[in-house]
Tab-separated table of C-alpha atoms in Angstrom:
chain	number	residue	atom	x	y	z
V	20	MET	CA	0.000	0.000	0.000
V	21	SER	CA	1.724	3.142	-1.109
V	22	TRP	CA	0.599	6.594	-0.062
V	23	ILE	CA	1.190	8.261	-3.372
V	24	ASN	CA	0.156	6.692	-6.646
V	25	LEU	CA	3.176	7.894	-8.606
V	26	SER	CA	1.938	6.636	-11.944
V	27	ALA	CA	-1.287	8.624	-11.527
V	28	LEU	CA	0.708	11.648	-10.378
V	29	TRP	CA	2.980	11.839	-13.386
V	30	LYS	CA	0.055	11.278	-15.716
V	31	ILE	CA	-1.807	14.161	-14.115
V	32	VAL	CA	1.254	16.409	-14.433
V	33	VAL	CA	2.108	15.480	-18.025
V	34	PHE	CA	-1.416	15.372	-19.422
V	35	GLY	CA	-2.289	18.373	-17.282
V	36	LEU	CA	0.474	20.339	-18.992
V	37	LEU	CA	-0.444	19.066	-22.451
V	38	ALA	CA	-4.144	19.802	-22.123
V	39	GLY	CA	-4.065	22.651	-19.624
V	40	ALA	CA	-1.240	24.675	-21.131
V	41	GLY	CA	-0.781	23.083	-24.564
V	42	LEU	CA	-4.328	23.514	-25.816
V	43	PRO	CA	-4.602	27.209	-24.876
V	44	ALA	CA	-1.186	27.755	-26.464
V	45	LEU	CA	-2.515	26.113	-29.615
V	46	PHE	CA	-5.500	28.427	-29.414
V	47	ALA	CA	-3.108	31.380	-29.221
V	48	ILE	CA	-1.313	30.151	-32.342
V	49	GLY	CA	-4.706	29.921	-34.017
V	50	LEU	CA	-5.467	33.507	-33.058
V	51	ARG	CA	-2.163	34.596	-34.526
V	52	ALA	CA	-2.795	32.781	-37.778
V	53	LEU	CA	-6.232	34.322	-37.911
V	54	ALA	CA	-4.730	37.771	-37.565
V	55	TRP	CA	-2.251	37.418	-40.436
V	56	PRO	CA	-2.620	40.438	-42.648
V	57	SER	CA	-3.615	39.833	-46.233
V	58	GLY	CA	-0.915	40.039	-48.902
V	59	ALA	CA	-1.507	43.691	-49.741
V	60	ARG	CA	-0.155	44.946	-46.501
V	61	VAL	CA	-1.441	48.227	-45.197
V	62	GLN	CA	-3.988	48.794	-47.917
V	63	THR	CA	-6.909	49.470	-45.700
V	64	ALA	CA	-9.542	49.730	-48.366
V	65	GLY	CA	-10.803	46.817	-50.426
V	66	ALA	CA	-9.519	43.982	-48.236
V	67	GLY	CA	-11.786	40.985	-48.733
V	68	ALA	CA	-12.833	39.471	-45.445
V	69	GLY	CA	-14.119	42.186	-43.204
V	70	GLY	CA	-11.147	44.444	-43.753
V	71	GLY	CA	-13.184	47.617	-43.498
V	72	GLY	CA	-11.226	50.594	-42.344
V	73	GLY	CA	-10.247	49.250	-38.957
V	74	ALA	CA	-6.558	48.534	-39.422
V	75	ASP	CA	-5.437	51.022	-36.816
V	76	SER	CA	-2.940	49.916	-34.209
V	77	ASP	CA	-5.484	49.554	-31.413
V	78	SER	CA	-8.218	47.652	-33.190
V	79	ASP	CA	-9.856	44.610	-31.656
V	80	GLN	CA	-10.212	43.139	-35.137
V	81	LEU	CA	-9.306	39.463	-34.998
V	82	ILE	CA	-9.357	38.523	-38.664
V	83	GLY	CA	-6.412	39.722	-40.673
V	84	GLY	CA	-7.760	38.590	-44.021
V	85	ASN	CA	-5.025	36.224	-45.163
V	86	VAL	CA	-6.682	33.147	-46.676
V	87	LEU	CA	-3.890	30.770	-45.695
V	88	GLY	CA	-4.014	32.165	-42.164
V	89	LEU	CA	-7.753	31.616	-42.041
V	90	ILE	CA	-7.383	28.008	-43.148
V	91	ILE	CA	-4.620	27.300	-40.638
V	92	ALA	CA	-6.671	28.918	-37.884
V	93	ALA	CA	-9.719	26.858	-38.794
V	94	ILE	CA	-7.692	23.641	-38.716
V	95	ILE	CA	-6.219	24.555	-35.340
V	96	PHE	CA	-9.577	25.441	-33.801
V	97	LEU	CA	-11.108	22.222	-35.104
V	98	ALA	CA	-8.180	20.251	-33.704
V	99	ILE	CA	-8.760	21.833	-30.293
V	100	LEU	CA	-12.443	20.926	-30.384
V	101	ALA	CA	-11.557	17.385	-31.417
V	102	ALA	CA	-9.070	17.128	-28.551
V	103	LEU	CA	-11.704	18.302	-26.077
V	104	GLY	CA	-14.257	15.855	-27.424
V	105	TRP	CA	-11.774	13.018	-27.231
V	106	GLY	CA	-10.785	13.997	-23.692
V	107	ILE	CA	-14.400	14.080	-22.537
V	108	PHE	CA	-14.989	10.697	-24.128
V	109	GLU	CA	-11.952	9.245	-22.338
V	110	VAL	CA	-13.136	10.605	-18.997
V	111	TYR	CA	-16.538	9.068	-19.614
V	112	GLN	CA	-14.968	5.703	-20.435
V	113	ILE	CA	-12.737	5.660	-17.381
V	114	GLY	CA	-15.529	6.893	-15.140
V	115	HIS	CA	-17.953	4.193	-16.214
V	116	PRO	CA	-16.092	0.922	-15.855
V	117	VAL	CA	-17.999	-1.842	-17.572
V	118	THR	CA	-19.871	-3.561	-14.774
V	119	LYS	CA	-22.604	-5.201	-16.768
V	120	LYS	CA	-22.857	-8.870	-16.016
A	7	MET	CA	-39.836	2.221	10.262
A	8	GLY	CA	-37.461	4.644	11.929
A	9	ASN	CA	-34.649	3.891	9.558
A	10	THR	CA	-36.566	4.992	6.499
A	11	ALA	CA	-37.488	8.279	8.156
A	12	ILE	CA	-33.850	8.998	8.969
A	13	LEU	CA	-32.778	7.869	5.518
A	14	VAL	CA	-35.146	10.372	3.918
A	15	LEU	CA	-33.820	13.121	6.201
A	16	VAL	CA	-30.244	12.197	5.329
A	17	VAL	CA	-30.961	12.289	1.611
A	18	ILE	CA	-32.616	15.706	1.922
A	19	THR	CA	-29.708	17.040	3.976
A	20	ALA	CA	-27.239	15.618	1.483
A	21	LEU	CA	-29.022	17.353	-1.385
A	22	GLY	CA	-28.962	20.522	0.718
A	23	PHE	CA	-25.214	20.138	1.013
A	24	ASP	CA	-24.953	19.617	-2.729
A	25	PHE	CA	-26.835	22.848	-3.233
A	26	THR	CA	-24.407	24.807	-1.005
A	27	ASN	CA	-21.594	23.049	-2.848
A	28	GLY	CA	-22.966	24.407	-6.101
A	29	PHE	CA	-23.235	28.026	-5.112
A	30	HIS	CA	-20.013	27.956	-3.141
A	31	ASP	CA	-18.147	26.777	-6.212
A	32	THR	CA	-19.681	28.715	-9.090
A	33	GLY	CA	-16.674	30.954	-8.780
A	34	ASN	CA	-14.204	28.165	-9.463
A	35	ALA	CA	-15.420	27.928	-13.009
A	36	MET	CA	-16.786	31.348	-13.737
A	37	ALA	CA	-14.976	33.898	-11.563
A	38	THR	CA	-12.271	34.665	-14.101
A	39	SER	CA	-14.719	34.874	-17.017
A	40	ILE	CA	-16.899	37.252	-15.048
A	41	ALA	CA	-13.893	39.324	-13.988
A	42	THR	CA	-12.641	39.758	-17.564
A	43	LYS	CA	-16.213	40.331	-18.797
A	44	ALA	CA	-15.963	37.396	-21.202
A	45	LEU	CA	-19.434	36.454	-20.010
A	46	GLU	CA	-22.300	38.364	-18.490
A	47	PRO	CA	-22.531	37.345	-14.824
A	48	ARG	CA	-25.991	35.860	-15.127
A	49	VAL	CA	-25.246	34.083	-18.398
A	50	ALA	CA	-22.113	32.670	-16.780
A	51	VAL	CA	-23.924	31.120	-13.824
A	52	ALA	CA	-26.691	29.690	-16.019
A	53	LEU	CA	-24.161	28.111	-18.381
A	54	SER	CA	-22.194	26.735	-15.480
A	55	GLY	CA	-25.328	25.236	-13.951
A	56	VAL	CA	-26.229	23.364	-17.112
A	57	LEU	CA	-22.697	22.061	-17.586
A	58	ASN	CA	-22.494	20.894	-13.991
A	59	LEU	CA	-25.583	18.861	-14.700
A	60	VAL	CA	-23.917	17.237	-17.686
A	61	GLY	CA	-20.644	16.746	-15.841
A	62	ALA	CA	-22.358	14.964	-12.990
A	63	PHE	CA	-23.221	12.131	-15.355
A	64	LEU	CA	-19.804	12.010	-16.954
A	65	SER	CA	-17.776	10.087	-14.410
A	66	LEU	CA	-18.621	8.138	-11.270
A	67	ALA	CA	-15.121	7.387	-10.038
A	68	VAL	CA	-15.126	9.959	-7.233
A	69	ALA	CA	-18.518	8.858	-5.915
A	70	ALA	CA	-17.066	5.405	-5.435
A	71	THR	CA	-14.154	6.781	-3.412
A	72	ILE	CA	-16.458	8.665	-1.075
A	73	ALA	CA	-18.961	5.834	-0.706
A	74	SER	CA	-16.539	3.096	0.212
A	75	GLY	CA	-13.031	4.492	0.440
A	76	LEU	CA	-13.039	6.756	3.501
A	77	VAL	CA	-14.896	5.249	6.412
A	78	SER	CA	-15.778	1.682	7.258
A	79	THR	CA	-19.315	1.214	6.022
A	80	LYS	CA	-19.859	-1.406	8.717
A	81	LEU	CA	-19.286	0.988	11.615
A	82	VAL	CA	-21.133	4.021	10.310
A	83	THR	CA	-24.817	4.706	11.002
A	84	LEU	CA	-27.312	6.996	9.322
A	85	THR	CA	-27.089	9.367	12.269
A	86	VAL	CA	-23.364	9.601	11.665
A	87	VAL	CA	-23.914	10.531	8.027
A	88	ALA	CA	-26.510	13.153	8.977
A	89	ALA	CA	-24.187	14.678	11.582
A	90	GLY	CA	-21.335	14.707	9.094
A	91	LEU	CA	-23.466	16.554	6.572
A	92	ALA	CA	-24.410	19.094	9.221
A	93	GLY	CA	-20.692	19.736	9.753
A	94	GLY	CA	-20.060	20.158	6.037
A	95	ILE	CA	-22.979	22.504	5.419
A	96	THR	CA	-22.138	24.688	8.418
A	97	TRP	CA	-18.556	25.197	7.307
A	98	ASN	CA	-19.617	25.881	3.722
A	99	LEU	CA	-22.042	28.571	4.820
A	100	VAL	CA	-19.604	30.252	7.201
A	101	THR	CA	-16.872	30.466	4.562
A	102	TRP	CA	-19.371	31.676	1.988
A	103	LEU	CA	-20.416	34.499	4.326
A	104	LEU	CA	-16.756	35.479	4.638
A	105	GLY	CA	-16.277	35.167	0.869
A	106	ILE	CA	-13.521	32.590	1.299
A	107	PRO	CA	-13.337	30.004	-1.480
A	108	SER	CA	-12.755	27.041	0.795
A	109	SER	CA	-13.172	23.460	-0.237
A	110	SER	CA	-16.687	22.023	-0.127
A	111	SER	CA	-15.159	18.605	-0.515
A	112	HIS	CA	-13.061	18.919	2.587
A	113	ALA	CA	-16.007	20.339	4.479
A	114	LEU	CA	-18.023	17.260	3.586
A	115	ILE	CA	-15.249	14.755	4.186
A	116	GLY	CA	-14.223	16.482	7.418
A	117	GLY	CA	-17.800	16.438	8.691
A	118	VAL	CA	-18.285	12.756	7.953
A	119	ILE	CA	-14.943	11.807	9.491
A	120	GLY	CA	-15.605	13.878	12.615
A	121	SER	CA	-18.981	12.295	13.212
A	122	THR	CA	-17.547	8.829	12.509
A	123	ILE	CA	-14.805	9.296	15.089
A	124	ALA	CA	-17.306	10.605	17.623
A	125	ALA	CA	-19.566	7.624	17.041
A	126	ALA	CA	-17.218	4.701	16.552
A	127	GLY	CA	-13.697	5.896	17.277
A	128	GLY	CA	-10.663	6.478	15.084
A	129	HIS	CA	-10.440	2.897	13.855
A	130	ALA	CA	-13.621	3.355	11.808
A	131	VAL	CA	-11.787	5.812	9.571
A	132	LEU	CA	-9.840	4.338	6.665
A	133	TRP	CA	-6.828	6.575	7.249
A	134	HIS	CA	-4.884	5.268	4.300
A	135	GLY	CA	-7.702	6.105	1.921
A	136	LEU	CA	-8.099	9.493	3.578
A	137	VAL	CA	-4.440	10.443	3.227
A	138	SER	CA	-3.770	8.975	-0.210
A	139	LYS	CA	-7.034	9.986	-1.891
A	140	VAL	CA	-7.874	13.234	-0.074
A	141	VAL	CA	-5.087	14.865	1.930
A	142	LEU	CA	-2.165	14.382	-0.467
A	143	PRO	CA	-4.176	15.407	-3.545
A	144	ALA	CA	-5.287	18.462	-1.568
A	145	VAL	CA	-1.679	19.514	-1.072
A	146	LEU	CA	-0.388	18.571	-4.515
A	147	SER	CA	-3.250	19.624	-6.781
A	148	PRO	CA	-3.037	23.420	-6.288
A	149	ILE	CA	0.729	23.265	-6.864
A	150	ILE	CA	0.315	21.277	-10.092
A	151	ALA	CA	-2.493	23.578	-11.215
A	152	ALA	CA	-0.396	26.660	-10.477
A	153	GLY	CA	2.491	25.225	-12.497
A	154	VAL	CA	0.264	24.406	-15.456
A	155	ALA	CA	-1.440	27.799	-15.333
A	156	ALA	CA	1.869	29.678	-15.056
A	157	THR	CA	3.236	27.770	-18.059
A	158	GLY	CA	0.044	28.439	-19.997
A	159	THR	CA	0.037	32.121	-19.137
A	160	TYR	CA	3.650	32.510	-20.185
A	161	LEU	CA	3.008	30.727	-23.504
A	162	LEU	CA	-0.171	32.671	-24.274
A	163	TYR	CA	1.448	36.075	-23.798
A	164	ARG	CA	4.543	35.005	-25.699
A	165	ILE	CA	2.667	33.583	-28.685
A	166	SER	CA	0.161	36.399	-28.906
A	167	ARG	CA	2.532	39.310	-28.407
A	168	SER	CA	2.262	40.387	-32.052
A	169	LEU	CA	-1.456	41.083	-31.634
A	170	THR	CA	-2.711	44.445	-30.488
A	171	ASP	CA	-3.810	44.561	-26.859
A	172	ARG	CA	-7.445	44.868	-27.740
A	173	ALA	CA	-7.423	42.132	-30.358
A	174	ARG	CA	-5.676	39.882	-27.910
A	175	SER	CA	-8.137	40.443	-25.130
A	176	HIS	CA	-11.015	40.025	-27.592
A	177	GLY	CA	-9.648	36.720	-28.867
A	178	PHE	CA	-8.953	35.230	-25.480
A	179	ARG	CA	-12.319	36.306	-24.155
A	180	ILE	CA	-13.809	33.996	-26.771
A	181	GLY	CA	-11.404	31.260	-25.757
A	182	GLN	CA	-12.352	31.787	-22.129
A	183	ILE	CA	-15.937	30.857	-22.812
A	184	GLY	CA	-14.752	27.445	-23.945
A	185	SER	CA	-12.303	26.929	-21.114
A	186	ALA	CA	-14.808	28.084	-18.476
A	187	CYS	CA	-17.309	25.574	-19.820
A	188	MET	CA	-14.739	22.841	-19.419
A	189	VAL	CA	-14.217	23.803	-15.771
A	190	SER	CA	-17.955	23.649	-15.106
A	191	LEU	CA	-18.080	20.236	-16.702
A	192	ALA	CA	-15.097	19.140	-14.637
A	193	HIS	CA	-16.738	20.484	-11.509
A	194	GLY	CA	-19.730	18.250	-12.162
A	195	THR	CA	-17.487	15.219	-12.560
A	196	ASN	CA	-15.823	15.874	-9.238
A	197	ASP	CA	-18.102	17.734	-6.854
A	198	ALA	CA	-21.531	16.409	-7.733
A	199	GLN	CA	-19.958	13.015	-7.195
A	200	LYS	CA	-19.236	13.695	-3.561
A	201	THR	CA	-22.855	14.010	-2.573
A	202	MET	CA	-23.715	10.985	-4.676
A	203	GLY	CA	-21.057	9.166	-2.713
A	204	VAL	CA	-22.501	10.249	0.621
A	205	ILE	CA	-26.061	9.287	-0.313
A	206	THR	CA	-24.764	5.960	-1.577
A	207	LEU	CA	-22.913	5.564	1.723
A	208	ALA	CA	-26.189	6.196	3.557
A	209	LEU	CA	-27.969	3.636	1.380
A	210	ILE	CA	-25.235	1.073	2.016
A	211	VAL	CA	-25.332	1.755	5.758
A	212	ASN	CA	-29.095	1.352	5.782
A	213	GLY	CA	-28.844	-1.896	3.880
A	214	THR	CA	-30.891	-0.488	1.013
A	215	VAL	CA	-28.134	-1.346	-1.447
A	216	PRO	CA	-25.273	-3.820	-0.989
A	217	ALA	CA	-21.788	-2.662	0.049
A	218	LYS	CA	-19.479	-1.380	-2.714
A	219	SER	CA	-22.478	-0.461	-4.847
A	220	ASN	CA	-22.408	2.307	-7.384
A	221	ALA	CA	-24.756	5.249	-7.028
A	222	PRO	CA	-28.296	4.376	-8.217
A	223	PHE	CA	-29.668	6.461	-11.047
A	224	TRP	CA	-32.105	8.533	-8.979
A	225	VAL	CA	-29.193	9.532	-6.754
A	226	ILE	CA	-27.127	10.666	-9.737
A	227	LEU	CA	-30.038	12.618	-11.152
A	228	SER	CA	-31.080	14.363	-7.940
A	229	CYS	CA	-27.479	15.275	-7.076
A	230	ALA	CA	-26.894	16.613	-10.554
A	231	LEU	CA	-30.011	18.773	-10.252
A	232	ALA	CA	-29.182	20.044	-6.759
A	233	ILE	CA	-25.656	21.105	-7.651
A	234	SER	CA	-26.674	22.784	-10.877
A	235	LEU	CA	-29.447	24.670	-9.117
A	236	GLY	CA	-26.977	25.854	-6.491
A	237	THR	CA	-24.518	26.829	-9.196
A	238	TYR	CA	-27.181	28.812	-10.995
A	239	LEU	CA	-27.960	30.743	-7.828
A	240	GLY	CA	-24.362	31.874	-7.949
A	241	GLY	CA	-22.065	32.370	-5.003
A	242	TRP	CA	-21.356	35.995	-5.806
A	243	ARG	CA	-19.290	36.578	-2.664
A	244	VAL	CA	-16.810	33.853	-3.543
A	245	ILE	CA	-16.833	34.783	-7.232
A	246	ARG	CA	-15.756	38.261	-6.238
A	247	THR	CA	-12.861	37.113	-4.076
A	248	LEU	CA	-11.597	34.747	-6.756
A	249	GLY	CA	-12.102	37.040	-9.729
A	250	LYS	CA	-11.141	40.389	-8.251
A	251	GLY	CA	-9.393	39.742	-4.951
A	252	LEU	CA	-6.546	37.431	-5.767
A	253	VAL	CA	-4.998	38.725	-8.983
A	254	GLU	CA	-6.155	41.394	-11.420
A	255	ILE	CA	-6.924	39.152	-14.337
A	256	GLU	CA	-6.732	39.755	-18.080
A	257	SER	CA	-8.394	37.419	-20.535
A	258	PRO	CA	-5.276	35.408	-21.550
A	259	GLN	CA	-4.676	34.736	-17.865
A	260	GLY	CA	-8.306	33.792	-17.425
A	261	MET	CA	-8.098	31.299	-20.222
A	262	ALA	CA	-4.849	29.862	-18.891
A	263	ALA	CA	-6.282	29.521	-15.390
A	264	GLU	CA	-9.465	27.847	-16.559
A	265	SER	CA	-7.685	25.443	-18.893
A	266	ALA	CA	-5.291	24.423	-16.143
A	267	SER	CA	-8.141	23.891	-13.681
A	268	ALA	CA	-10.223	21.906	-16.138
A	269	ALA	CA	-7.329	19.652	-17.117
A	270	VAL	CA	-6.211	18.934	-13.570
A	271	ILE	CA	-9.732	18.335	-12.246
A	272	LEU	CA	-10.804	16.084	-15.113
A	273	LEU	CA	-7.631	14.025	-14.921
A	274	SER	CA	-7.877	13.622	-11.170
A	275	SER	CA	-11.573	12.752	-11.335
A	276	SER	CA	-10.750	9.908	-13.688
A	277	PHE	CA	-8.344	8.501	-11.138
A	278	GLY	CA	-10.967	8.767	-8.405
A	279	TYR	CA	-9.177	11.512	-6.480
A	280	SER	CA	-11.729	13.628	-4.765
A	281	LEU	CA	-9.689	16.751	-4.941
A	282	SER	CA	-10.967	20.146	-4.120
A	283	THR	CA	-11.970	22.038	-7.229
A	284	THR	CA	-11.613	25.150	-5.111
A	285	HIS	CA	-7.986	24.488	-4.311
A	286	VAL	CA	-7.257	23.772	-7.945
A	287	ALA	CA	-8.993	26.917	-9.203
A	288	THR	CA	-7.198	29.055	-6.636
A	289	GLY	CA	-3.865	27.462	-7.480
A	290	SER	CA	-4.473	28.163	-11.157
A	291	ILE	CA	-5.364	31.791	-10.583
A	292	ILE	CA	-2.239	32.322	-8.482
A	293	GLY	CA	-0.282	30.562	-11.240
A	294	THR	CA	-1.456	33.089	-13.806
A	295	GLY	CA	-0.172	35.834	-11.545
A	296	LEU	CA	3.205	34.110	-11.399
A	297	GLY	CA	3.389	33.461	-15.133
A	298	LYS	CA	2.894	37.036	-16.240
A	299	LYS	CA	5.574	39.644	-15.784
A	300	GLY	CA	4.460	42.500	-13.604
A	301	ALA	CA	1.286	40.831	-12.402
A	302	GLU	CA	0.690	41.092	-8.704
A	303	VAL	CA	-0.639	38.293	-6.531
A	304	ARG	CA	-2.385	39.581	-3.410
A	305	TRP	CA	-0.670	37.200	-1.059
A	306	ASN	CA	-2.617	38.432	1.946
A	307	VAL	CA	-5.836	37.283	0.291
A	308	ALA	CA	-4.157	34.016	-0.723
A	309	GLY	CA	-2.877	33.569	2.826
A	310	ARG	CA	-6.345	34.036	4.261
A	311	MET	CA	-7.631	31.349	1.952
A	312	ALA	CA	-4.798	28.964	2.773
A	313	THR	CA	-5.553	29.410	6.473
A	314	ALA	CA	-9.169	28.533	5.836
A	315	TRP	CA	-8.072	25.474	3.871
A	316	VAL	CA	-5.985	24.139	6.738
A	317	PHE	CA	-8.898	24.588	9.130
A	318	THR	CA	-11.570	23.164	6.838
A	319	LEU	CA	-11.112	19.463	7.599
A	320	PRO	CA	-10.743	19.828	11.392
A	321	ALA	CA	-13.410	22.529	11.762
A	322	ALA	CA	-16.016	20.592	9.804
A	323	ALA	CA	-14.959	17.487	11.713
A	324	LEU	CA	-15.571	19.256	15.031
A	325	VAL	CA	-19.044	20.379	13.997
A	326	GLY	CA	-19.765	16.890	12.679
A	327	ALA	CA	-18.563	15.319	15.928
A	328	GLY	CA	-20.636	17.742	17.986
A	329	ALA	CA	-23.739	17.052	15.933
A	330	GLU	CA	-23.181	13.313	16.302
A	331	ALA	CA	-22.705	13.574	20.073
A	332	LEU	CA	-25.866	15.661	20.389
A	333	ALA	CA	-27.940	13.330	18.225
A	334	HIS	CA	-26.589	10.343	20.103
A	335	SER	CA	-27.434	11.770	23.515
A	336	ILE	CA	-31.005	12.499	22.427
A	337	GLY	CA	-31.276	9.246	20.575
A	338	ALA	CA	-32.470	7.827	17.283
A	339	THR	CA	-34.743	9.770	14.984
A	340	THR	CA	-35.415	12.649	17.375
A	341	GLY	CA	-31.683	13.291	17.658
A	342	VAL	CA	-31.289	13.634	13.907
A	343	VAL	CA	-34.334	15.899	13.729
A	344	VAL	CA	-32.939	18.148	16.476
A	345	ASP	CA	-29.601	18.303	14.639
A	346	LEU	CA	-31.267	19.333	11.433
A	347	ILE	CA	-33.449	21.959	13.123
A	348	ILE	CA	-30.323	23.517	14.618
A	349	LEU	CA	-28.664	23.333	11.213
A	350	ALA	CA	-31.608	25.090	9.581
A	351	ALA	CA	-31.471	27.799	12.255
A	352	VAL	CA	-27.741	28.334	11.680
A	353	ALA	CA	-28.295	28.488	7.919
A	354	GLY	CA	-31.084	31.027	8.364
A	355	PHE	CA	-28.918	33.170	10.633
A	356	ILE	CA	-26.022	33.162	8.171
A	357	TYR	CA	-28.331	34.043	5.300
A	358	TRP	CA	-29.720	36.910	7.355
A	359	ARG	CA	-26.193	38.150	8.132
A	360	SER	CA	-25.282	38.000	4.438
A	361	ARG	CA	-28.124	40.382	3.555
A	362	GLY	CA	-26.299	43.115	5.445
A	363	SER	CA	-23.434	43.194	2.952
A	364	LYS	CA	-24.938	41.962	-0.242
A	365	VAL	CA	-22.848	40.863	-3.211
A	366	ASP	CA	-24.743	40.015	-6.390
A	367	HIS	CA	-24.436	40.177	-10.154
A	368	ASN	CA	-24.593	43.973	-10.042
A	369	ASN	CA	-21.583	44.702	-7.882
A	370	VAL	CA	-19.538	41.538	-8.212
A	371	ASN	CA	-16.945	43.248	-10.424
A	372	ASP	CA	-16.521	46.464	-8.446
A	373	GLU	CA	-12.993	47.574	-7.659
A	374	TRP	CA	-11.326	45.401	-4.997
A	375	THR	CA	-10.890	47.520	-1.872
A	376	GLY	CA	-9.874	44.777	0.496
A	377	SER	CA	-13.308	43.549	1.494
A	378	VAL	CA	-15.766	41.021	0.162
A	379	ALA	CA	-18.696	43.381	-0.068
A	380	PRO	CA	-17.907	46.519	-2.055
A	381	GLU	CA	-18.554	49.918	-0.467
A	382	PRO	CA	-22.270	50.572	-0.788
A	383	GLU	CA	-21.849	53.501	-3.141
A	384	PRO	CA	-24.391	53.686	-5.932
A	385	ALA	CA	-21.849	54.634	-8.584
A	386	ALA	CA	-20.282	51.529	-10.095
A	387	ALA	CA	-16.517	51.793	-10.332
A	388	ALA	CA	-15.215	52.132	-13.843
């Protein structure tokens, strides 16, 4: 009988870091990709996706308008959602050990 | 039959505890989102309530620990369980009045252990289970959570530094909604379980279900409902201390704190550790203060909380032991009824005291001036 379950402890630390710090970091990368400016750099007018006139330095505009950036961001956000779904499924599986006779 | 009457009383008291657990802990999930204005206060508590409901069904590992891992089910009686619950509820209400985010789990476990010792002596407590599944996780989990949150905070600011301040806070406010939802879900998997465990313990003790049983469905459902109702009511006093008192939080920090809490709680729940979601959330919030340059952690507030944490187990145990002794001296059903009447009176008194310095969704975000209830000035601080 040991007092500390070391194998549970390291799993909590490692997976805790991966999910608890890794996923938000991934989200931050997604935000950055989303904010990539479109090819024509500071041309404020005529930018496709919601460019408008809001390219000032203190805008809360999240979408930069770069298509590649948008695609990367979408992939990242979907990956995060998938990771969450998978995690929830795992928790459900572990939490409901098969006890049917 | 006397037993059935007491059993019904115990179940009602347990659901009452679950309710206090809910409103005591709303802040764990939602305090940072409310503080950064990622969510409207009332939307936040409603969302958290629903997700607690879902989370309660997600994992049953912790309920099993509480039901059969802490005290010897052979030596415990229904009166003992009722007295233990009285201890847990009393401590929860007192700390709520003071706005201290203390652990509902420890209040419950402390209460049950105190009443067990009073009734049957120390040998009825499974000390190994207590230390390895409750005390050690209580010490380690906030430290792990703080480490994860500090790492996350550092990474978030580093990765997002090319964004403008406003874009950054906008983006992470959206992210916070997701991470706060995960904490609420995690809270359901851990805290709703504790009451399920206690009711199951009562059912085992009463012989209604065999030893080592899992929680029956009606127990899961009623506990899930009680905790989500309590969560929806919102423990604004504790939300305020966590969101405004500890660290001034920006949205990247909020997201880091919530993600760290959710990950640590969900992982621990799966292993059956009944850790305190409160300790984890507090650890995470302190971690975000450590991970950001120039952020200030109000250590005096943190110290006050830590003091409360140390006292939670013994204080709830004392109340539980007292309630057990009283019920025992009066005897059988009457004793339990007297206990619960006193408990109701204490709860009423504390509620009445709380009206004097009200904290609700209107003033929860007012500037922190060192007290739980903001100064009663009509003008909301900017």
